[in-house]
Amino acid sequence: MINLYYWTTPNGHKITIFLEEAGLAYKIYPVNISKGEQFAPDFLRISPNNRIPAIIDDAPANGGKALSVFESGAILLYLAEKTGRFIAKELHGRFETLQWLFWQMAGLGPMAGQNHHFALHAPEKIPYAIERYVKETARLYAVLNKRLTDREFIAGEYLPPGLSIQ
């Protein structure tokens, strides 16, 4: 069983989408970040950076003791390796997937987050910040659109659970 420490944010949704698509059993433990629950000592033992999502896998693939993982990119990679899904074993396909994962984690995710923060939630509207993050988010979406011009998926092929490439 995967124990998912979660709140309804884009990073949290990444993990629930993976778990659903992979057909893995999981239980959600809400961590209400609006109430500061991410700073609770019990949660900080799982996620020392006080961010959601985080998981505890009670049944890791090696059969050893429970394993906790924090940071959404690390969780996605862990789950892909655990299930053998959504990441190729072959070198070129594996790194095609990894570079796009890191592109999202280091580029699109943070830039879109800053875009939304400064445009929608900042107590003071700072035109420079809004323009910077809106432009960078648009640039990153253009990179994604270009990547998808000749393919259905960013990296590799998607196969529903139970299907494999012959």
Short mmCIF file of N, CA and C in Angstrom, two decimals:
data_model
loop_
_atom_site.label_atom_id
_atom_site.label_comp_id
_atom_site.label_asym_id
_atom_site.label_seq_id
_atom_site.Cartn_x
_atom_site.Cartn_y
_atom_site.Cartn_z
N MET A 1 0.84 -1.18 0.00
CA MET A 1 0.00 0.00 0.00
C MET A 1 0.89 1.24 0.00
N ILE A 2 0.51 2.20 -0.81
CA ILE A 2 1.18 3.49 -0.84
C ILE A 2 0.37 4.44 0.04
N ASN A 3 1.02 5.04 1.01
CA ASN A 3 0.41 6.07 1.85
C ASN A 3 0.83 7.41 1.27
N LEU A 4 -0.13 8.16 0.78
CA LEU A 4 0.13 9.42 0.09
C LEU A 4 -0.26 10.59 0.98
N TYR A 5 0.71 11.42 1.30
CA TYR A 5 0.50 12.64 2.05
C TYR A 5 0.32 13.74 1.01
N TYR A 6 -0.87 14.33 1.01
CA TYR A 6 -1.37 15.01 -0.18
C TYR A 6 -2.19 16.23 0.17
N TRP A 7 -2.16 17.19 -0.73
CA TRP A 7 -3.12 18.28 -0.74
C TRP A 7 -3.43 18.58 -2.19
N THR A 8 -4.52 19.26 -2.46
CA THR A 8 -5.01 19.47 -3.82
C THR A 8 -4.23 20.57 -4.54
N THR A 9 -3.00 20.25 -4.88
CA THR A 9 -2.13 21.15 -5.62
C THR A 9 -1.68 20.43 -6.89
N PRO A 10 -1.11 21.13 -7.86
CA PRO A 10 -0.61 20.44 -9.05
C PRO A 10 0.40 19.34 -8.71
N ASN A 11 1.29 19.57 -7.76
CA ASN A 11 2.26 18.53 -7.41
C ASN A 11 1.57 17.33 -6.77
N GLY A 12 0.58 17.58 -5.95
CA GLY A 12 -0.18 16.47 -5.38
C GLY A 12 -0.92 15.68 -6.45
N HIS A 13 -1.53 16.40 -7.39
CA HIS A 13 -2.29 15.74 -8.46
C HIS A 13 -1.40 14.86 -9.34
N LYS A 14 -0.15 15.25 -9.54
CA LYS A 14 0.76 14.42 -10.34
C LYS A 14 0.81 13.00 -9.81
N ILE A 15 0.86 12.89 -8.48
CA ILE A 15 1.02 11.58 -7.87
C ILE A 15 -0.28 10.79 -7.93
N THR A 16 -1.41 11.43 -7.65
CA THR A 16 -2.68 10.69 -7.74
C THR A 16 -2.94 10.22 -9.16
N ILE A 17 -2.58 11.02 -10.14
CA ILE A 17 -2.75 10.60 -11.54
C ILE A 17 -1.90 9.37 -11.82
N PHE A 18 -0.64 9.39 -11.40
CA PHE A 18 0.23 8.23 -11.63
C PHE A 18 -0.35 7.00 -10.95
N LEU A 19 -0.72 7.13 -9.69
CA LEU A 19 -1.23 5.99 -8.93
C LEU A 19 -2.48 5.41 -9.58
N GLU A 20 -3.36 6.27 -10.04
CA GLU A 20 -4.58 5.80 -10.72
C GLU A 20 -4.24 5.11 -12.04
N GLU A 21 -3.39 5.74 -12.84
CA GLU A 21 -3.03 5.17 -14.14
C GLU A 21 -2.31 3.84 -13.99
N ALA A 22 -1.51 3.71 -12.94
CA ALA A 22 -0.76 2.47 -12.72
C ALA A 22 -1.59 1.41 -12.00
N GLY A 23 -2.75 1.80 -11.49
CA GLY A 23 -3.59 0.86 -10.78
C GLY A 23 -3.04 0.44 -9.42
N LEU A 24 -2.26 1.31 -8.81
CA LEU A 24 -1.69 1.00 -7.49
C LEU A 24 -2.67 1.36 -6.37
N ALA A 25 -2.70 0.52 -5.35
CA ALA A 25 -3.52 0.81 -4.18
C ALA A 25 -2.84 1.90 -3.35
N TYR A 26 -3.64 2.86 -2.91
CA TYR A 26 -3.08 3.93 -2.09
C TYR A 26 -4.13 4.48 -1.15
N LYS A 27 -3.66 5.11 -0.10
CA LYS A 27 -4.52 5.78 0.86
C LYS A 27 -4.02 7.20 1.01
N ILE A 28 -4.94 8.15 0.94
CA ILE A 28 -4.59 9.56 1.06
C ILE A 28 -4.65 10.00 2.52
N TYR A 29 -3.61 10.70 2.92
CA TYR A 29 -3.55 11.37 4.21
C TYR A 29 -3.48 12.86 3.91
N PRO A 30 -4.58 13.58 4.07
CA PRO A 30 -4.58 15.01 3.75
C PRO A 30 -3.61 15.79 4.65
N VAL A 31 -2.89 16.70 4.02
CA VAL A 31 -2.00 17.63 4.74
C VAL A 31 -2.46 19.02 4.31
N ASN A 32 -3.26 19.64 5.16
CA ASN A 32 -3.85 20.93 4.82
C ASN A 32 -2.80 22.02 4.93
N ILE A 33 -2.27 22.41 3.78
CA ILE A 33 -1.20 23.41 3.76
C ILE A 33 -1.72 24.81 4.10
N SER A 34 -3.02 25.03 3.96
CA SER A 34 -3.60 26.33 4.35
C SER A 34 -3.59 26.50 5.86
N LYS A 35 -3.58 25.39 6.59
CA LYS A 35 -3.56 25.44 8.05
C LYS A 35 -2.16 25.20 8.61
N GLY A 36 -1.16 25.06 7.74
CA GLY A 36 0.22 24.86 8.19
C GLY A 36 0.55 23.45 8.64
N GLU A 37 -0.28 22.47 8.26
CA GLU A 37 -0.05 21.09 8.70
C GLU A 37 1.25 20.49 8.15
N GLN A 38 1.81 21.11 7.12
CA GLN A 38 3.07 20.61 6.55
C GLN A 38 4.26 20.88 7.48
N PHE A 39 4.04 21.65 8.54
CA PHE A 39 5.11 21.93 9.51
C PHE A 39 5.03 21.04 10.75
N ALA A 40 4.07 20.13 10.78
CA ALA A 40 3.92 19.24 11.93
C ALA A 40 5.13 18.30 11.99
N PRO A 41 5.67 18.05 13.19
CA PRO A 41 6.85 17.19 13.33
C PRO A 41 6.69 15.81 12.68
N ASP A 42 5.51 15.20 12.79
CA ASP A 42 5.31 13.88 12.17
C ASP A 42 5.45 13.96 10.66
N PHE A 43 4.92 15.03 10.06
CA PHE A 43 5.04 15.17 8.61
C PHE A 43 6.48 15.49 8.20
N LEU A 44 7.16 16.31 8.98
CA LEU A 44 8.54 16.67 8.65
C LEU A 44 9.49 15.47 8.68
N ARG A 45 9.14 14.42 9.42
CA ARG A 45 9.95 13.20 9.40
C ARG A 45 9.84 12.51 8.04
N ILE A 46 8.73 12.71 7.34
CA ILE A 46 8.52 12.12 6.02
C ILE A 46 9.03 13.05 4.93
N SER A 47 8.74 14.33 5.10
CA SER A 47 9.09 15.34 4.10
C SER A 47 9.82 16.50 4.77
N PRO A 48 11.16 16.39 4.91
CA PRO A 48 11.90 17.41 5.64
C PRO A 48 11.88 18.79 5.01
N ASN A 49 11.45 18.90 3.76
CA ASN A 49 11.34 20.19 3.10
C ASN A 49 9.95 20.82 3.32
N ASN A 50 9.14 20.21 4.16
CA ASN A 50 7.79 20.65 4.50
C ASN A 50 6.91 20.95 3.29
N ARG A 51 7.01 20.10 2.28
CA ARG A 51 6.19 20.25 1.08
C ARG A 51 5.47 18.93 0.81
N ILE A 52 4.27 19.08 0.23
CA ILE A 52 3.58 17.89 -0.25
C ILE A 52 3.85 17.79 -1.73
N PRO A 53 3.74 16.64 -2.31
CA PRO A 53 3.36 15.36 -1.74
C PRO A 53 4.56 14.62 -1.15
N ALA A 54 4.23 13.58 -0.41
CA ALA A 54 5.22 12.64 0.09
C ALA A 54 4.51 11.29 0.17
N ILE A 55 5.28 10.22 0.11
CA ILE A 55 4.68 8.89 0.21
C ILE A 55 5.47 8.05 1.21
N ILE A 56 4.80 7.05 1.72
CA ILE A 56 5.44 5.94 2.40
C ILE A 56 4.93 4.69 1.70
N ASP A 57 5.85 3.91 1.16
CA ASP A 57 5.50 2.65 0.50
C ASP A 57 5.74 1.54 1.51
N ASP A 58 4.64 0.93 1.95
CA ASP A 58 4.74 -0.17 2.93
C ASP A 58 5.28 -1.45 2.32
N ALA A 59 5.29 -1.53 0.99
CA ALA A 59 5.74 -2.75 0.32
C ALA A 59 6.68 -2.40 -0.83
N PRO A 60 7.89 -1.91 -0.53
CA PRO A 60 8.81 -1.58 -1.62
C PRO A 60 9.19 -2.82 -2.42
N ALA A 61 9.60 -2.60 -3.64
CA ALA A 61 9.90 -3.70 -4.56
C ALA A 61 10.97 -4.64 -4.03
N ASN A 62 11.89 -4.15 -3.21
CA ASN A 62 12.96 -5.00 -2.69
C ASN A 62 12.51 -5.85 -1.49
N GLY A 63 11.25 -5.65 -1.08
CA GLY A 63 10.73 -6.43 0.03
C GLY A 63 11.22 -5.98 1.39
N GLY A 64 11.97 -4.90 1.45
CA GLY A 64 12.53 -4.42 2.70
C GLY A 64 11.53 -3.61 3.50
N LYS A 65 12.08 -2.85 4.45
CA LYS A 65 11.23 -2.03 5.32
C LYS A 65 10.58 -0.91 4.51
N ALA A 66 9.53 -0.34 5.08
CA ALA A 66 8.81 0.74 4.43
C ALA A 66 9.77 1.85 4.01
N LEU A 67 9.45 2.49 2.89
CA LEU A 67 10.31 3.52 2.31
C LEU A 67 9.51 4.81 2.17
N SER A 68 10.05 5.91 2.66
CA SER A 68 9.40 7.20 2.44
C SER A 68 10.16 7.96 1.36
N VAL A 69 9.40 8.69 0.55
CA VAL A 69 9.97 9.49 -0.55
C VAL A 69 9.22 10.82 -0.57
N PHE A 70 9.98 11.91 -0.66
CA PHE A 70 9.36 13.23 -0.81
C PHE A 70 9.85 13.85 -2.11
N GLU A 71 9.20 14.91 -2.54
CA GLU A 71 9.41 15.62 -3.80
C GLU A 71 8.72 14.87 -4.94
N SER A 72 7.84 15.56 -5.64
CA SER A 72 6.99 14.89 -6.63
C SER A 72 7.78 14.22 -7.75
N GLY A 73 8.86 14.83 -8.22
CA GLY A 73 9.66 14.19 -9.27
C GLY A 73 10.30 12.91 -8.79
N ALA A 74 10.83 12.91 -7.58
CA ALA A 74 11.43 11.70 -7.01
C ALA A 74 10.37 10.62 -6.81
N ILE A 75 9.19 11.03 -6.38
CA ILE A 75 8.10 10.07 -6.19
C ILE A 75 7.70 9.45 -7.53
N LEU A 76 7.56 10.28 -8.56
CA LEU A 76 7.20 9.75 -9.88
C LEU A 76 8.24 8.76 -10.38
N LEU A 77 9.51 9.09 -10.22
CA LEU A 77 10.57 8.19 -10.66
C LEU A 77 10.55 6.90 -9.84
N TYR A 78 10.38 7.02 -8.54
CA TYR A 78 10.30 5.82 -7.69
C TYR A 78 9.15 4.92 -8.13
N LEU A 79 7.98 5.51 -8.32
CA LEU A 79 6.82 4.70 -8.71
C LEU A 79 6.99 4.08 -10.09
N ALA A 80 7.62 4.82 -11.01
CA ALA A 80 7.88 4.27 -12.35
C ALA A 80 8.81 3.07 -12.25
N GLU A 81 9.84 3.18 -11.44
CA GLU A 81 10.77 2.06 -11.28
C GLU A 81 10.12 0.90 -10.54
N LYS A 82 9.31 1.20 -9.55
CA LYS A 82 8.63 0.14 -8.79
C LYS A 82 7.70 -0.67 -9.69
N THR A 83 6.95 0.03 -10.54
CA THR A 83 5.94 -0.63 -11.36
C THR A 83 6.45 -1.08 -12.73
N GLY A 84 7.59 -0.51 -13.16
CA GLY A 84 8.04 -0.78 -14.52
C GLY A 84 7.17 -0.10 -15.56
N ARG A 85 6.45 0.94 -15.17
CA ARG A 85 5.53 1.65 -16.06
C ARG A 85 5.99 3.09 -16.27
N PHE A 86 5.68 3.61 -17.42
CA PHE A 86 5.86 5.02 -17.74
C PHE A 86 7.31 5.48 -17.82
N ILE A 87 8.24 4.54 -17.87
CA ILE A 87 9.63 4.88 -18.13
C ILE A 87 10.27 3.67 -18.79
N ALA A 88 10.96 3.92 -19.88
CA ALA A 88 11.60 2.82 -20.62
C ALA A 88 12.78 2.26 -19.84
N LYS A 89 13.06 1.01 -20.05
CA LYS A 89 14.26 0.41 -19.48
C LYS A 89 15.46 0.68 -20.39
N GLU A 90 15.19 0.84 -21.67
CA GLU A 90 16.23 1.08 -22.68
C GLU A 90 16.78 2.51 -22.51
N LEU A 91 18.09 2.67 -22.66
CA LEU A 91 18.79 3.91 -22.36
C LEU A 91 18.18 5.14 -23.02
N HIS A 92 17.98 5.11 -24.34
CA HIS A 92 17.50 6.31 -25.04
C HIS A 92 16.10 6.69 -24.59
N GLY A 93 15.22 5.73 -24.50
CA GLY A 93 13.86 6.00 -24.06
C GLY A 93 13.80 6.46 -22.61
N ARG A 94 14.64 5.86 -21.78
CA ARG A 94 14.68 6.25 -20.37
C ARG A 94 15.08 7.72 -20.22
N PHE A 95 16.13 8.11 -20.94
CA PHE A 95 16.58 9.50 -20.80
C PHE A 95 15.71 10.47 -21.55
N GLU A 96 14.99 10.02 -22.55
CA GLU A 96 13.98 10.88 -23.17
C GLU A 96 12.93 11.25 -22.11
N THR A 97 12.49 10.26 -21.36
CA THR A 97 11.50 10.50 -20.31
C THR A 97 12.09 11.35 -19.18
N LEU A 98 13.28 11.00 -18.72
CA LEU A 98 13.87 11.74 -17.60
C LEU A 98 14.11 13.21 -17.93
N GLN A 99 14.57 13.51 -19.15
CA GLN A 99 14.82 14.92 -19.43
C GLN A 99 13.53 15.72 -19.45
N TRP A 100 12.43 15.12 -19.92
CA TRP A 100 11.16 15.84 -19.91
C TRP A 100 10.59 15.93 -18.49
N LEU A 101 10.83 14.93 -17.67
CA LEU A 101 10.43 15.01 -16.27
C LEU A 101 11.17 16.18 -15.60
N PHE A 102 12.48 16.25 -15.80
CA PHE A 102 13.26 17.33 -15.19
C PHE A 102 12.90 18.68 -15.79
N TRP A 103 12.57 18.72 -17.08
CA TRP A 103 12.10 19.96 -17.71
C TRP A 103 10.86 20.47 -16.98
N GLN A 104 9.94 19.58 -16.70
CA GLN A 104 8.71 19.99 -16.01
C GLN A 104 9.02 20.40 -14.57
N MET A 105 9.83 19.60 -13.88
CA MET A 105 10.11 19.86 -12.47
C MET A 105 10.88 21.16 -12.26
N ALA A 106 11.85 21.43 -13.12
CA ALA A 106 12.72 22.60 -12.93
C ALA A 106 12.27 23.81 -13.73
N GLY A 107 11.43 23.61 -14.73
CA GLY A 107 11.04 24.71 -15.60
C GLY A 107 9.56 25.04 -15.51
N LEU A 108 8.75 24.24 -16.18
CA LEU A 108 7.33 24.58 -16.30
C LEU A 108 6.64 24.68 -14.95
N GLY A 109 6.84 23.72 -14.08
CA GLY A 109 6.16 23.75 -12.78
C GLY A 109 6.47 25.00 -11.97
N PRO A 110 7.74 25.28 -11.72
CA PRO A 110 8.05 26.48 -10.93
C PRO A 110 7.65 27.79 -11.63
N MET A 111 7.84 27.87 -12.93
CA MET A 111 7.51 29.12 -13.62
C MET A 111 5.99 29.35 -13.63
N ALA A 112 5.22 28.29 -13.88
CA ALA A 112 3.76 28.43 -13.84
C ALA A 112 3.30 28.78 -12.43
N GLY A 113 3.95 28.19 -11.43
CA GLY A 113 3.60 28.53 -10.05
C GLY A 113 3.85 29.99 -9.73
N GLN A 114 5.00 30.50 -10.15
CA GLN A 114 5.30 31.91 -9.92
C GLN A 114 4.35 32.81 -10.72
N ASN A 115 4.05 32.40 -11.94
CA ASN A 115 3.10 33.12 -12.78
C ASN A 115 1.77 33.28 -12.04
N HIS A 116 1.24 32.16 -11.58
CA HIS A 116 -0.06 32.21 -10.90
C HIS A 116 0.02 32.99 -9.58
N HIS A 117 1.12 32.83 -8.87
CA HIS A 117 1.25 33.56 -7.60
C HIS A 117 1.22 35.07 -7.84
N PHE A 118 2.10 35.55 -8.72
CA PHE A 118 2.20 36.99 -8.90
C PHE A 118 0.98 37.58 -9.61
N ALA A 119 0.40 36.82 -10.53
CA ALA A 119 -0.76 37.34 -11.28
C ALA A 119 -2.06 37.26 -10.47
N LEU A 120 -2.18 36.24 -9.61
CA LEU A 120 -3.48 36.00 -8.96
C LEU A 120 -3.49 36.18 -7.44
N HIS A 121 -2.37 35.91 -6.78
CA HIS A 121 -2.42 35.82 -5.32
C HIS A 121 -1.53 36.82 -4.57
N ALA A 122 -0.60 37.42 -5.22
CA ALA A 122 0.32 38.33 -4.52
C ALA A 122 -0.46 39.52 -3.95
N PRO A 123 -0.15 39.91 -2.73
CA PRO A 123 -0.87 41.04 -2.13
C PRO A 123 -0.59 42.36 -2.85
N GLU A 124 0.55 42.40 -3.54
CA GLU A 124 0.89 43.61 -4.31
C GLU A 124 1.15 43.17 -5.75
N LYS A 125 0.50 43.83 -6.70
CA LYS A 125 0.71 43.52 -8.11
C LYS A 125 2.03 44.16 -8.56
N ILE A 126 2.98 43.32 -8.97
CA ILE A 126 4.29 43.79 -9.41
C ILE A 126 4.37 43.52 -10.92
N PRO A 127 4.19 44.55 -11.73
CA PRO A 127 4.15 44.34 -13.18
C PRO A 127 5.36 43.60 -13.74
N TYR A 128 6.57 43.92 -13.26
CA TYR A 128 7.76 43.23 -13.74
C TYR A 128 7.67 41.73 -13.49
N ALA A 129 7.30 41.34 -12.29
CA ALA A 129 7.21 39.92 -11.95
C ALA A 129 6.13 39.23 -12.77
N ILE A 130 4.99 39.87 -12.90
CA ILE A 130 3.90 39.27 -13.68
C ILE A 130 4.35 39.07 -15.12
N GLU A 131 4.93 40.10 -15.72
CA GLU A 131 5.37 40.00 -17.12
C GLU A 131 6.45 38.93 -17.29
N ARG A 132 7.41 38.90 -16.38
CA ARG A 132 8.49 37.90 -16.46
C ARG A 132 7.95 36.48 -16.45
N TYR A 133 7.09 36.18 -15.49
CA TYR A 133 6.62 34.80 -15.35
C TYR A 133 5.57 34.44 -16.40
N VAL A 134 4.77 35.38 -16.83
CA VAL A 134 3.83 35.11 -17.92
C VAL A 134 4.60 34.79 -19.20
N LYS A 135 5.64 35.58 -19.50
CA LYS A 135 6.44 35.33 -20.71
C LYS A 135 7.18 34.00 -20.64
N GLU A 136 7.76 33.70 -19.48
CA GLU A 136 8.51 32.44 -19.36
C GLU A 136 7.57 31.24 -19.42
N THR A 137 6.41 31.34 -18.82
CA THR A 137 5.44 30.25 -18.92
C THR A 137 5.00 30.06 -20.37
N ALA A 138 4.74 31.14 -21.07
CA ALA A 138 4.36 31.05 -22.48
C ALA A 138 5.48 30.42 -23.30
N ARG A 139 6.74 30.78 -23.02
CA ARG A 139 7.86 30.19 -23.74
C ARG A 139 7.92 28.68 -23.50
N LEU A 140 7.73 28.27 -22.26
CA LEU A 140 7.78 26.84 -21.94
C LEU A 140 6.62 26.08 -22.57
N TYR A 141 5.43 26.68 -22.59
CA TYR A 141 4.31 26.03 -23.28
C TYR A 141 4.59 25.92 -24.78
N ALA A 142 5.29 26.89 -25.35
CA ALA A 142 5.67 26.81 -26.77
C ALA A 142 6.64 25.65 -27.00
N VAL A 143 7.58 25.43 -26.07
CA VAL A 143 8.48 24.28 -26.15
C VAL A 143 7.67 22.99 -26.15
N LEU A 144 6.71 22.90 -25.25
CA LEU A 144 5.85 21.71 -25.16
C LEU A 144 5.04 21.53 -26.44
N ASN A 145 4.44 22.60 -26.93
CA ASN A 145 3.66 22.50 -28.17
C ASN A 145 4.51 22.03 -29.34
N LYS A 146 5.72 22.55 -29.44
CA LYS A 146 6.62 22.12 -30.51
C LYS A 146 6.94 20.63 -30.38
N ARG A 147 7.20 20.19 -29.16
CA ARG A 147 7.50 18.77 -28.93
C ARG A 147 6.34 17.88 -29.36
N LEU A 148 5.12 18.35 -29.17
CA LEU A 148 3.93 17.54 -29.46
C LEU A 148 3.44 17.66 -30.90
N THR A 149 4.15 18.39 -31.76
CA THR A 149 3.66 18.55 -33.14
C THR A 149 3.66 17.25 -33.92
N ASP A 150 4.59 16.34 -33.61
CA ASP A 150 4.67 15.11 -34.40
C ASP A 150 4.50 13.85 -33.55
N ARG A 151 3.90 13.99 -32.38
CA ARG A 151 3.72 12.83 -31.50
C ARG A 151 2.53 13.10 -30.58
N GLU A 152 1.97 12.02 -30.09
CA GLU A 152 0.83 12.14 -29.19
C GLU A 152 1.25 12.38 -27.73
N PHE A 153 2.42 11.88 -27.37
CA PHE A 153 2.90 11.97 -25.99
C PHE A 153 4.28 12.62 -25.97
N ILE A 154 4.63 13.23 -24.87
CA ILE A 154 5.92 13.91 -24.77
C ILE A 154 7.07 12.94 -24.95
N ALA A 155 6.97 11.78 -24.29
CA ALA A 155 8.06 10.80 -24.36
C ALA A 155 7.44 9.41 -24.42
N GLY A 156 7.82 8.64 -25.42
CA GLY A 156 7.36 7.26 -25.51
C GLY A 156 5.88 7.15 -25.81
N GLU A 157 5.36 5.97 -25.57
CA GLU A 157 3.96 5.68 -25.81
C GLU A 157 3.28 5.37 -24.50
N TYR A 158 2.01 5.73 -24.39
CA TYR A 158 1.24 5.38 -23.21
C TYR A 158 0.52 4.07 -23.48
N LEU A 159 0.64 3.16 -22.55
CA LEU A 159 -0.10 1.91 -22.62
C LEU A 159 -0.90 1.75 -21.34
N PRO A 160 -2.20 1.53 -21.46
CA PRO A 160 -3.01 1.31 -20.25
C PRO A 160 -2.53 0.07 -19.50
N PRO A 161 -2.88 -0.04 -18.23
CA PRO A 161 -2.48 -1.21 -17.45
C PRO A 161 -2.87 -2.50 -18.15
N GLY A 162 -1.96 -3.48 -18.14
CA GLY A 162 -2.24 -4.78 -18.72
C GLY A 162 -1.82 -4.93 -20.17
N LEU A 163 -1.51 -3.82 -20.86
CA LEU A 163 -1.07 -3.90 -22.25
C LEU A 163 0.44 -3.70 -22.32
N SER A 164 1.06 -4.33 -23.32
CA SER A 164 2.49 -4.14 -23.51
C SER A 164 2.78 -4.09 -24.99
N ILE A 165 3.95 -3.56 -25.31
CA ILE A 165 4.39 -3.49 -26.71
C ILE A 165 4.84 -4.88 -27.13
N GLN A 166 4.33 -5.35 -28.25
CA GLN A 166 4.70 -6.69 -28.74
C GLN A 166 5.99 -6.66 -29.48
#
